[in-house]
Each structure stands twice: as C-alpha cells, then as structure tokens.
Amino acid sequence: MELVLNQRQEQSLTMTFQLRQAIELLQYSTYDLYQYIKEKELENPLIELEEHSKDFSSVEKSTRNVSSSSTKQLIDYVKGRDICKREKLYQEAKLYYKKKEDQQLLYHIIYNLDDNGYFHITDQDPFNEKAIERGIHLLQQIGPVGIGARSLQECLILQVMYEFPEEKLVQALLEDHFDLLANRKWNEIARLMKISLADVKEMYDFIQALDPKPSFSCSNDSIEYVNPDIIVEYKEGNFTYYLNDGYLPEIHFNNEYAGLLQEKDETSKYINNQYTQYKWLLSSIEQRRSTILKIVKVLLEKQRKFFTEGYSSLKPLTLKEVAMEIDMHESTISRATMHKVIQTPRGSFDLKSLFTSKLETADGSSISQTEVKELLANFIKNENKTKPLSDQKIADYLNTENGINISRRTISKYREELNIPSSSLRKEISI
C-alpha cells in the first residue's frame, strides 16, 4: 500500500467563543443581561459601570417584595424567617399529642407531604401501612381535613367522615363506586345503589363542594412582580414602544489602562485582549437592542388588532415571516424572543406567545391557532352538558359552520392544552 500526501483547501464555518457568547446574550431577559454585565465587570478591569440606583429598585421588586423608599435602611429589607406551615403543623401536633411515638409518626407524615397535602408511601417508610393510617386519622384533628390522604378518593372520604358524618350515602358512593363517579357513569351508579338520578346528582354536587387539594405548601406568599423587557404604550391614537432597560448600568472604559494599550509586552497583550472584550460587549448589547426593537416593530404592524383588542384577536404569524421582514435568520428571531415579557395596553405576555401557527379555512384564508382555541372553548362552554359532543363532531361543526379545516386529533390536542376533559367526562346528569 502506497502512502500519498495530498494538499487541499477547504472553507468551513467555525463558531468562535465570542459568537457563541453573542448568541447566548441575545436570548437573555433584561434582568439576566444586568447580571451578565455585572459578571463582566468583575472579569474585565477595563470595564467601569455607572449604576442607575433609582431605576434599579423596579428590578429588585420583580424578585423581592420590598419597598423602594430611599428613607429606609438596608436592615428594613431583611425579611424575618417565616415559620414554615409544615413546622407550624408539627408544633400543633406536639401540643395535641403527648406520646413520643405519636409525635414521631406525625413528624414522618407531615414532612413527607407534597404541596397538595398528600402523603405518598415508599418502600423506605419506617412505619407500616397500619401505623400510617392511624397517623393520618390523628392528623385530621389538627390539620385541614383531608390532609395526609394517599389518594383523591381517601381525601374526599376523610372530609365526609370528619365534617359530614351524617352523609352515609355519600361516603358509600366514594368508597364503593369511586371509579364510576370519576367516569360519570350516572345510570350505573343509580342502578347499583338503587337510588334515582336526582339523588345521584345531589350527591355529585355535594362532592364537588369538597376540597380535592387541602394544600399547605411552604411557598412564600409574598407578591411577585413581573418586570417587562419591552413596553408598548398607546398614546393619542399611536403606538410607541421601547426596551425597559433604563436600569442597566452604563458601561465605560477605565482610562487608567489606556496607556498600556500601546505597549509591546505581555501586559499589553492582556490589556488589548480585554479591550477587545470590552468593545465586543458594547457591540453585542447594541445588536441585541436593535434586533428586539425590529421584531417589536414588525409585531405592531402584523398584530395590531391584538394590541388594541386582546389575545383573541391574535393573527397567524410565524418566526419565519418575521425573519423575512427584517432580513434575519429564523433562529435569530427565536433566540431574541426567548425569556422576554412584553407589556401592552391589554396586559403583559410572553413575547413568544405572539407567534402562532395557522389553519386553512374553506375560503382560502387562514385563522390562528389561538382563535381556533377560543372558538373551541366557547363552543364547549355553551354545549348541551347532558349530551356533550365528541372531538370528531366538534371538528365537523367547525368545518361546516366556520369553514375551518381541522382534524379530530387537532381538536383533541387543543382541548387537552385548554385542560378541557373529553366528552364522556363532561357529561352531566340528565334528570
């Protein structure tokens, strides 16, 4: 075998570290960008930041519910340690039950509840099922009734047992025919329990009033504020828009290092590299700003009815269409719209949600996915509850009455996205 040495010339596209960072920076929210700039200040001695402390308070409010008053001291912002609701419940258990074994059992149950108040048995549980059941019944004396249940069925039974002991028939329905109840088999329930459909409906309405999630999560109940990245305002018949980045610090060059840029030593190489990073940061931030504003301008042109009338008036619009309008790649538009909140006269929205796919209609025009979901939700809301239509019949109706070419599978998908149950689970009792 002969070894041959060949020489050839090729072109290839290599993504540099700076290009990768620029792409990453494009998809940052404004607050993420603020954090990134602060990190760069620590890394690069040539970067000096001039903070806008007055405006920055609004960003703090987006993550912490604190006052922005300048008259308060920093110590006023230090939040006291809230007692966790689990801890509070356990403290009550210790006061109510004095036996050490009861306290240990309740400690295990309370600190293994999920945020909905349910307890899930695992193979590693130090207590057997009988002990756990005893602990759950002890817990009903001090916590929200139904807490500690191992299933929805048990949760509802506990509430009837402890709060409505006289409702024996409801308890029997929950214990013996829960699956039939979940699947709305009204006639089957009436036959097996030897009662009328009117009685079944009365019991069903009663169960509907019970709490399926006796939650007591330890989450912080303080108000969370959304800090928009883009603000659109309507003034005197015209829309104005701008980036909500007034709190971003101004980036300045540290003139103390200016003399080292012209030297010819190792220090100069380092300083020149940092200077390149400094210029790249300014350029990338400006490019990000310009790209976002171009996108918002197109959105205002294409989705004007959305900004004046609301979400139901959202028109079909894809990332590709916007990319063609501003002569950029579709992936650039995708990154620039990620993690951004736009504040409009109709409310605040995820910027990405203003892009929606389209469905064809019989007359050759198109309708947005959002509009179809609105039609679907309204149709189901006003349907005959005793005879709800199947997904196929809804698809046929929208095709016939609205001229929308849509399949049964798409109706099913949209219905699930809207958290609407199937026709069998929407059926109400006909008396």
Short mmCIF file of C-alpha atoms in Angstrom, two decimals:
data_model
loop_
_atom_site.label_atom_id
_atom_site.label_comp_id
_atom_site.label_asym_id
_atom_site.label_seq_id
_atom_site.Cartn_x
_atom_site.Cartn_y
_atom_site.Cartn_z
CA MET A 1 0.00 0.00 0.00
CA GLU A 2 1.39 3.37 -1.07
CA LEU A 3 1.21 6.40 1.25
CA VAL A 4 0.34 9.63 -0.54
CA LEU A 5 0.46 13.14 0.88
CA ASN A 6 -2.23 15.41 -0.60
CA GLN A 7 -2.85 19.11 -0.03
CA ARG A 8 -6.30 20.64 -0.39
CA GLN A 9 -8.06 23.87 0.52
CA GLU A 10 -11.43 23.94 2.31
CA GLN A 11 -13.79 26.55 3.70
CA SER A 12 -15.53 25.88 6.99
CA LEU A 13 -17.60 27.92 9.39
CA THR A 14 -16.23 27.88 12.92
CA MET A 15 -18.21 29.35 15.81
CA THR A 16 -15.87 31.44 17.92
CA PHE A 17 -16.24 31.90 21.65
CA GLN A 18 -17.36 35.50 21.11
CA LEU A 19 -20.00 34.50 18.56
CA ARG A 20 -21.31 31.83 20.93
CA GLN A 21 -21.49 34.41 23.73
CA ALA A 22 -23.28 36.89 21.46
CA ILE A 23 -25.93 34.29 20.62
CA GLU A 24 -26.36 33.49 24.30
CA LEU A 25 -26.63 37.17 25.20
CA LEU A 26 -29.39 37.65 22.59
CA GLN A 27 -31.72 35.30 24.45
CA TYR A 28 -31.17 36.85 27.90
CA SER A 29 -34.00 38.70 29.59
CA THR A 30 -33.15 42.26 30.59
CA TYR A 31 -32.54 41.23 34.19
CA ASP A 32 -30.31 38.34 33.07
CA LEU A 33 -28.39 40.83 30.95
CA TYR A 34 -27.92 43.03 34.01
CA GLN A 35 -26.41 40.09 35.91
CA TYR A 36 -24.19 39.26 32.93
CA ILE A 37 -22.84 42.82 32.73
CA LYS A 38 -22.04 42.73 36.45
CA GLU A 39 -20.09 39.49 35.93
CA LYS A 40 -18.12 41.06 33.07
CA GLU A 41 -17.20 43.99 35.31
CA LEU A 42 -15.56 41.54 37.73
CA GLU A 43 -13.72 39.73 34.93
CA ASN A 44 -12.53 42.72 32.92
CA PRO A 45 -10.54 45.53 34.62
CA LEU A 46 -11.21 47.85 31.65
CA ILE A 47 -14.96 47.90 32.34
CA GLU A 48 -16.39 50.52 34.68
CA LEU A 49 -20.11 50.58 35.40
CA GLU A 50 -22.23 53.58 36.27
CA GLU A 51 -25.27 52.34 38.12
CA HIS A 52 -28.75 53.86 37.97
CA SER A 53 -29.81 53.07 41.52
CA LYS A 54 -33.11 54.92 41.25
CA ASP A 55 -34.36 52.79 38.37
CA PHE A 56 -32.84 49.56 39.69
CA SER A 57 -35.40 49.39 42.51
CA SER A 58 -38.02 48.27 39.98
CA VAL A 59 -35.91 45.23 39.12
CA GLU A 60 -35.49 44.33 42.77
CA LYS A 61 -39.26 44.39 43.07
CA SER A 62 -39.53 41.76 40.38
CA THR A 63 -37.77 39.23 42.59
CA ARG A 64 -38.48 40.54 46.09
CA ASN A 65 -41.50 42.25 47.55
CA VAL A 66 -39.67 45.16 49.23
CA SER A 67 -40.24 48.86 49.46
CA SER A 68 -38.23 51.13 47.16
CA SER A 69 -38.33 54.04 49.60
CA SER A 70 -34.92 55.66 49.98
CA THR A 71 -35.68 56.64 53.59
CA LYS A 72 -35.46 53.06 54.82
CA GLN A 73 -32.27 51.45 56.00
CA LEU A 74 -30.93 48.23 54.49
CA ILE A 75 -31.88 46.36 57.66
CA ASP A 76 -35.52 47.11 56.83
CA TYR A 77 -35.19 44.90 53.76
CA VAL A 78 -34.00 41.87 55.75
CA LYS A 79 -37.04 39.64 55.88
CA GLY A 80 -37.82 37.78 59.07
CA ARG A 81 -37.77 34.00 58.90
CA ASP A 82 -41.32 32.86 58.21
CA ILE A 83 -42.38 29.76 60.08
CA CYS A 84 -42.96 27.03 57.52
CA LYS A 85 -46.53 25.71 57.54
CA ARG A 86 -45.21 22.18 57.98
CA GLU A 87 -43.28 23.28 61.03
CA LYS A 88 -46.33 25.07 62.40
CA LEU A 89 -48.48 21.98 61.88
CA TYR A 90 -45.92 19.79 63.64
CA GLN A 91 -45.75 22.21 66.58
CA GLU A 92 -49.54 21.91 66.92
CA ALA A 93 -49.24 18.11 66.73
CA LYS A 94 -46.75 18.10 69.63
CA LEU A 95 -49.12 20.21 71.72
CA TYR A 96 -52.11 17.99 70.90
CA TYR A 97 -50.42 14.58 71.21
CA LYS A 98 -48.06 13.98 74.13
CA LYS A 99 -46.95 10.42 73.37
CA LYS A 100 -43.47 10.25 71.83
CA GLU A 101 -44.45 7.54 69.32
CA ASP A 102 -47.39 9.66 68.08
CA GLN A 103 -45.13 12.69 67.66
CA GLN A 104 -42.56 10.66 65.68
CA LEU A 105 -45.28 9.19 63.45
CA LEU A 106 -46.82 12.60 62.73
CA TYR A 107 -43.39 14.13 62.12
CA HIS A 108 -42.77 11.50 59.42
CA ILE A 109 -46.13 12.10 57.75
CA ILE A 110 -46.08 15.91 57.92
CA TYR A 111 -42.58 16.27 56.49
CA ASN A 112 -43.36 13.84 53.67
CA LEU A 113 -46.49 15.58 52.39
CA ASP A 114 -46.45 17.11 48.91
CA ASP A 115 -47.60 20.67 48.26
CA ASN A 116 -51.17 19.45 47.69
CA GLY A 117 -51.24 17.88 51.16
CA TYR A 118 -50.99 14.24 50.01
CA PHE A 119 -48.78 11.58 51.59
CA HIS A 120 -47.06 9.01 49.38
CA ILE A 121 -45.90 5.71 50.90
CA THR A 122 -42.49 4.45 49.80
CA ASP A 123 -40.61 1.20 50.34
CA GLN A 124 -38.28 3.01 52.76
CA ASP A 125 -41.04 4.09 55.15
CA PRO A 126 -40.08 3.25 58.77
CA PHE A 127 -43.78 2.77 59.63
CA ASN A 128 -46.10 0.07 58.33
CA GLU A 129 -49.35 0.83 56.50
CA LYS A 130 -51.50 0.33 59.60
CA ALA A 131 -49.42 2.87 61.57
CA ILE A 132 -49.55 5.34 58.69
CA GLU A 133 -53.33 5.05 58.53
CA ARG A 134 -53.56 5.70 62.28
CA GLY A 135 -51.30 8.75 61.87
CA ILE A 136 -53.47 10.12 59.06
CA HIS A 137 -56.54 9.93 61.29
CA LEU A 138 -54.62 11.66 64.11
CA LEU A 139 -53.67 14.40 61.66
CA GLN A 140 -57.33 15.15 60.87
CA GLN A 141 -57.77 16.56 64.40
CA ILE A 142 -55.24 19.37 63.89
CA GLY A 143 -54.82 19.99 60.16
CA PRO A 144 -57.12 20.80 57.25
CA VAL A 145 -59.49 17.86 56.98
CA GLY A 146 -58.33 15.57 54.18
CA ILE A 147 -54.65 16.32 54.67
CA GLY A 148 -52.30 13.34 54.62
CA ALA A 149 -54.53 11.33 52.31
CA ARG A 150 -52.81 8.87 50.00
CA SER A 151 -55.23 9.41 47.11
CA LEU A 152 -58.02 11.72 45.98
CA GLN A 153 -60.56 9.08 46.97
CA GLU A 154 -59.22 8.90 50.53
CA CYS A 155 -59.03 12.70 50.74
CA LEU A 156 -62.73 13.07 49.91
CA ILE A 157 -63.74 10.20 52.21
CA LEU A 158 -61.85 11.80 55.13
CA GLN A 159 -63.68 15.09 54.59
CA VAL A 160 -67.09 13.41 54.58
CA MET A 161 -66.18 11.20 57.55
CA TYR A 162 -64.98 14.02 59.82
CA GLU A 163 -67.05 17.02 58.66
CA PHE A 164 -70.28 15.41 57.43
CA PRO A 165 -70.65 12.11 59.36
CA GLU A 166 -74.40 12.09 58.67
CA GLU A 167 -73.80 11.75 54.89
CA LYS A 168 -73.51 7.96 54.94
CA LEU A 169 -74.76 7.55 51.36
CA VAL A 170 -72.12 9.96 50.01
CA GLN A 171 -69.42 8.06 51.90
CA ALA A 172 -70.69 4.78 50.47
CA LEU A 173 -70.59 6.25 46.96
CA LEU A 174 -66.97 7.35 47.43
CA GLU A 175 -65.89 4.05 48.98
CA ASP A 176 -67.68 1.61 46.66
CA HIS A 177 -68.21 3.37 43.33
CA PHE A 178 -65.43 5.94 43.01
CA ASP A 179 -64.35 4.74 39.54
CA LEU A 180 -67.92 5.01 38.24
CA LEU A 181 -68.15 8.50 39.74
CA ALA A 182 -64.87 9.57 38.10
CA ASN A 183 -66.11 8.29 34.73
CA ARG A 184 -69.57 9.82 35.21
CA LYS A 185 -71.46 6.56 34.85
CA TRP A 186 -74.60 8.06 36.37
CA ASN A 187 -77.06 5.35 35.33
CA GLU A 188 -74.75 2.59 36.59
CA ILE A 189 -74.38 4.34 39.96
CA ALA A 190 -78.15 4.77 40.28
CA ARG A 191 -78.72 1.09 39.45
CA LEU A 192 -76.11 -0.30 41.85
CA MET A 193 -77.07 2.00 44.75
CA LYS A 194 -80.81 1.63 43.99
CA ILE A 195 -81.41 5.38 44.00
CA SER A 196 -82.77 7.90 41.49
CA LEU A 197 -80.67 10.02 39.12
CA ALA A 198 -81.85 13.07 41.09
CA ASP A 199 -80.23 11.59 44.21
CA VAL A 200 -77.04 10.86 42.26
CA LYS A 201 -76.91 14.47 41.06
CA GLU A 202 -77.47 15.80 44.58
CA MET A 203 -74.59 13.69 45.91
CA TYR A 204 -72.35 14.66 42.98
CA ASP A 205 -73.00 18.38 43.62
CA PHE A 206 -72.18 17.81 47.29
CA ILE A 207 -68.86 16.09 46.44
CA GLN A 208 -67.99 18.92 44.03
CA ALA A 209 -68.02 21.30 47.01
CA LEU A 210 -65.30 19.31 48.83
CA ASP A 211 -61.64 20.33 48.65
CA PRO A 212 -59.57 17.97 46.45
CA LYS A 213 -56.29 19.64 47.45
CA PRO A 214 -56.00 20.52 51.16
CA SER A 215 -52.67 22.15 50.34
CA PHE A 216 -50.44 23.93 52.82
CA SER A 217 -47.19 24.35 50.88
CA CYS A 218 -44.28 26.26 52.40
CA SER A 219 -44.02 28.58 49.43
CA ASN A 220 -43.60 32.28 50.06
CA ASP A 221 -46.98 34.01 49.76
CA SER A 222 -45.49 37.43 49.02
CA ILE A 223 -46.49 39.19 45.83
CA GLU A 224 -44.29 38.60 42.82
CA TYR A 225 -43.90 41.35 40.24
CA VAL A 226 -43.29 40.85 36.55
CA ASN A 227 -40.60 43.11 35.20
CA PRO A 228 -41.30 43.51 31.45
CA ASP A 229 -38.46 43.59 28.94
CA ILE A 230 -40.44 45.55 26.35
CA ILE A 231 -43.14 48.16 26.92
CA VAL A 232 -45.77 49.10 24.31
CA GLU A 233 -47.94 52.15 25.00
CA TYR A 234 -50.91 53.63 23.17
CA LYS A 235 -50.96 57.43 23.14
CA GLU A 236 -53.10 59.76 21.04
CA GLY A 237 -54.01 57.08 18.51
CA ASN A 238 -50.45 55.83 18.02
CA PHE A 239 -48.33 53.05 19.48
CA THR A 240 -44.92 53.73 20.99
CA TYR A 241 -42.51 51.04 22.12
CA TYR A 242 -39.18 50.83 23.90
CA LEU A 243 -36.99 48.44 25.85
CA ASN A 244 -37.42 48.57 29.60
CA ASP A 245 -33.66 48.65 30.17
CA GLY A 246 -33.25 52.01 31.87
CA TYR A 247 -31.87 50.31 34.96
CA LEU A 248 -28.98 48.73 33.07
CA PRO A 249 -25.68 50.35 34.12
CA GLU A 250 -23.76 52.48 31.65
CA ILE A 251 -20.55 50.77 30.51
CA HIS A 252 -17.46 52.99 30.48
CA PHE A 253 -13.81 52.39 29.62
CA ASN A 254 -11.37 52.56 32.55
CA ASN A 255 -8.92 55.24 31.35
CA GLU A 256 -6.27 54.16 33.84
CA TYR A 257 -5.30 51.37 31.43
CA ALA A 258 -5.31 53.50 28.26
CA GLY A 259 -1.51 53.94 28.24
CA LEU A 260 -0.90 50.19 28.34
CA LEU A 261 -2.69 49.62 25.02
CA GLN A 262 0.33 50.92 23.06
CA GLU A 263 2.98 48.91 24.90
CA LYS A 264 4.69 45.82 23.44
CA ASP A 265 4.91 43.50 26.44
CA GLU A 266 2.85 40.65 27.92
CA THR A 267 0.76 43.04 29.99
CA SER A 268 -0.13 44.95 26.83
CA LYS A 269 -1.31 41.73 25.16
CA TYR A 270 -3.61 41.04 28.11
CA ILE A 271 -4.95 44.62 28.13
CA ASN A 272 -5.56 44.58 24.37
CA ASN A 273 -7.45 41.30 24.69
CA GLN A 274 -9.60 42.80 27.45
CA TYR A 275 -10.17 45.88 25.31
CA THR A 276 -11.46 43.65 22.51
CA GLN A 277 -13.83 42.03 25.02
CA TYR A 278 -14.98 45.47 26.16
CA LYS A 279 -15.79 46.59 22.58
CA TRP A 280 -17.48 43.26 21.85
CA LEU A 281 -19.74 43.67 24.90
CA LEU A 282 -20.87 47.14 23.78
CA SER A 283 -21.46 45.92 20.24
CA SER A 284 -23.41 42.81 21.33
CA ILE A 285 -25.68 44.77 23.66
CA GLU A 286 -26.45 47.26 20.92
CA GLN A 287 -27.07 44.47 18.43
CA ARG A 288 -29.42 42.74 20.89
CA ARG A 289 -31.28 46.01 21.42
CA SER A 290 -31.60 46.69 17.70
CA THR A 291 -32.82 43.15 16.93
CA ILE A 292 -35.52 43.19 19.60
CA LEU A 293 -36.81 46.60 18.52
CA LYS A 294 -37.00 45.47 14.88
CA ILE A 295 -39.02 42.42 15.94
CA VAL A 296 -41.41 44.53 18.04
CA LYS A 297 -41.93 46.91 15.11
CA VAL A 298 -42.99 44.02 12.87
CA LEU A 299 -45.26 42.64 15.62
CA LEU A 300 -47.01 46.01 15.93
CA GLU A 301 -47.62 46.01 12.18
CA LYS A 302 -48.72 42.39 11.90
CA GLN A 303 -50.60 42.04 15.20
CA ARG A 304 -52.17 45.49 15.55
CA LYS A 305 -55.59 44.05 16.43
CA PHE A 306 -54.01 42.05 19.24
CA PHE A 307 -52.58 45.24 20.80
CA THR A 308 -55.95 47.01 20.57
CA GLU A 309 -58.44 44.18 21.18
CA GLY A 310 -56.61 41.48 23.10
CA TYR A 311 -55.44 37.89 22.87
CA SER A 312 -58.48 36.59 20.98
CA SER A 313 -57.54 38.80 18.01
CA LEU A 314 -54.10 37.25 17.58
CA LYS A 315 -53.41 36.57 13.90
CA PRO A 316 -51.34 33.73 12.41
CA LEU A 317 -47.67 34.71 12.47
CA THR A 318 -44.53 32.59 12.34
CA LEU A 319 -40.93 33.24 13.25
CA LYS A 320 -40.01 32.71 9.61
CA GLU A 321 -42.34 35.51 8.44
CA VAL A 322 -40.79 37.98 10.88
CA ALA A 323 -37.28 36.82 9.92
CA MET A 324 -38.02 37.57 6.27
CA GLU A 325 -39.37 41.03 7.16
CA ILE A 326 -36.18 42.12 8.92
CA ASP A 327 -33.76 40.04 6.81
CA MET A 328 -32.50 37.81 9.62
CA HIS A 329 -32.33 34.07 10.20
CA GLU A 330 -35.30 32.36 11.84
CA SER A 331 -33.09 31.03 14.64
CA THR A 332 -32.05 34.62 15.49
CA ILE A 333 -35.71 35.60 15.91
CA SER A 334 -36.31 32.53 18.05
CA ARG A 335 -33.43 33.41 20.39
CA ALA A 336 -34.32 37.10 20.57
CA THR A 337 -37.89 36.33 21.65
CA MET A 338 -36.92 33.81 24.34
CA HIS A 339 -37.39 34.74 28.02
CA LYS A 340 -38.89 38.14 27.16
CA VAL A 341 -42.05 39.69 28.61
CA ILE A 342 -43.89 42.39 26.66
CA GLN A 343 -46.17 44.82 28.47
CA THR A 344 -49.05 46.04 26.32
CA PRO A 345 -52.23 48.08 26.88
CA ARG A 346 -54.03 44.70 27.02
CA GLY A 347 -51.74 43.17 29.65
CA SER A 348 -48.33 41.51 29.90
CA PHE A 349 -47.48 38.48 27.78
CA ASP A 350 -44.62 36.16 26.97
CA LEU A 351 -43.24 37.59 23.72
CA LYS A 352 -43.07 34.09 22.25
CA SER A 353 -46.84 33.72 22.65
CA LEU A 354 -47.44 36.39 19.99
CA PHE A 355 -46.32 33.88 17.38
CA THR A 356 -48.97 31.34 16.48
CA SER A 357 -49.38 28.79 13.71
CA LYS A 358 -52.28 28.95 11.27
CA LEU A 359 -55.05 26.72 9.96
CA GLU A 360 -56.56 26.98 6.49
CA THR A 361 -60.20 27.90 6.01
CA ALA A 362 -62.59 26.94 3.21
CA ASP A 363 -62.34 30.35 1.51
CA GLY A 364 -58.55 30.10 1.23
CA SER A 365 -57.78 32.47 4.12
CA SER A 366 -56.17 31.43 7.39
CA ILE A 367 -57.05 31.55 11.09
CA SER A 368 -54.66 31.47 14.02
CA GLN A 369 -54.34 28.57 16.42
CA THR A 370 -55.30 30.96 19.23
CA GLU A 371 -58.58 31.95 17.53
CA VAL A 372 -59.46 28.28 16.99
CA LYS A 373 -58.83 27.55 20.68
CA GLU A 374 -61.11 30.47 21.61
CA LEU A 375 -63.85 29.08 19.32
CA LEU A 376 -63.37 25.60 20.80
CA ALA A 377 -63.53 26.84 24.40
CA ASN A 378 -66.67 28.91 23.73
CA PHE A 379 -68.34 26.05 21.87
CA ILE A 380 -67.77 23.59 24.71
CA LYS A 381 -68.83 26.20 27.27
CA ASN A 382 -72.21 26.59 25.56
CA GLU A 383 -72.82 22.96 24.54
CA ASN A 384 -75.62 20.78 25.92
CA LYS A 385 -73.99 19.46 29.11
CA THR A 386 -76.15 16.34 29.15
CA LYS A 387 -75.09 15.44 25.58
CA PRO A 388 -71.56 16.82 25.02
CA LEU A 389 -70.17 16.36 21.52
CA SER A 390 -67.18 14.18 20.71
CA ASP A 391 -63.98 15.62 19.24
CA GLN A 392 -64.95 14.35 15.78
CA LYS A 393 -68.36 16.06 15.92
CA ILE A 394 -66.75 19.32 17.08
CA ALA A 395 -64.28 19.11 14.18
CA ASP A 396 -67.20 18.52 11.76
CA TYR A 397 -69.09 21.50 13.24
CA LEU A 398 -66.12 23.89 12.90
CA ASN A 399 -65.62 22.69 9.34
CA THR A 400 -69.28 23.14 8.39
CA GLU A 401 -70.15 26.33 10.30
CA ASN A 402 -66.80 28.17 10.31
CA GLY A 403 -65.09 26.67 7.28
CA ILE A 404 -62.06 25.59 9.34
CA ASN A 405 -60.26 22.52 8.06
CA ILE A 406 -59.35 20.77 11.29
CA SER A 407 -58.95 17.13 12.26
CA ARG A 408 -60.30 15.25 15.27
CA ARG A 409 -56.73 14.75 16.51
CA THR A 410 -56.07 18.51 16.45
CA ILE A 411 -59.30 19.17 18.39
CA SER A 412 -58.17 16.61 20.97
CA LYS A 413 -54.75 18.27 21.23
CA TYR A 414 -56.21 21.78 21.67
CA ARG A 415 -58.76 20.51 24.20
CA GLU A 416 -56.01 18.95 26.33
CA GLU A 417 -53.96 22.18 26.13
CA LEU A 418 -57.03 24.05 27.42
CA ASN A 419 -57.44 21.47 30.24
CA ILE A 420 -60.90 20.52 28.98
CA PRO A 421 -61.88 16.88 29.64
CA SER A 422 -63.24 14.53 26.99
CA SER A 423 -66.96 14.37 26.16
CA SER A 424 -67.53 11.37 28.46
CA LEU A 425 -66.05 13.29 31.40
CA ARG A 426 -68.03 16.45 30.57
CA LYS A 427 -71.36 14.69 30.67
CA GLU A 428 -73.72 15.90 33.36
CA ILE A 429 -76.71 14.11 34.86
CA SER A 430 -79.94 14.35 32.88
CA ILE A 431 -82.99 14.26 35.16
#
